[in-house]
């Protein structure tokens, strides 16, 4: 199983980090060891002093696909949830400044929170899905799929040109604006529409 993440898929988030809005999807990977066993807790790694949450919709691939068109992409995933792409922002900034790959900042152990799954066909209009993240019961991130630069099927089709997708692979579809730091004692709860799909503590 592999995890493919899309960066800068919401204009407002790209701008809040001072990044250009990309002309094609920005892709990075996390290994299967990045998945946080639920219910957690998430332990802030010792190598970061600026650990950020990024709440994202996650898709689960249902069949083996390679180099597929948009139409095939719409039927290539069977489940959706919300998750967190934990990011060591200080480490990422150091690596970005040197033009180096991001993996140390993004792909470390337990950096991927994957919520409880819902069937993808439960959401009829994929361009009208709301999701959000609460930190300590306060709303910190709100996303709407209409604001994505690349739609789910555009992401999957594009990714499949580079990586064969297999059943169980996960795709993190990018975070909206509002990313921020966590500290020990914080609680994070993610919602897809009205469903609470994860609730974790930070240590
Ligand atoms: Zn992300």
CSV table of C-alpha atoms and ligand atoms in Angstrom, one decimal, residues 54 56 85 106, ligand 1:
chain,number,residue,atom,x,y,z
A,54,UNK,CA,-3.4,19.7,7.3
A,56,UNK,CA,-7.7,16.7,3.8
A,85,UNK,CA,-1.3,15.2,6.5
A,106,UNK,CA,5.9,14.8,5.4
B,1,LIG,ZN1,-1.2,18.2,2.6
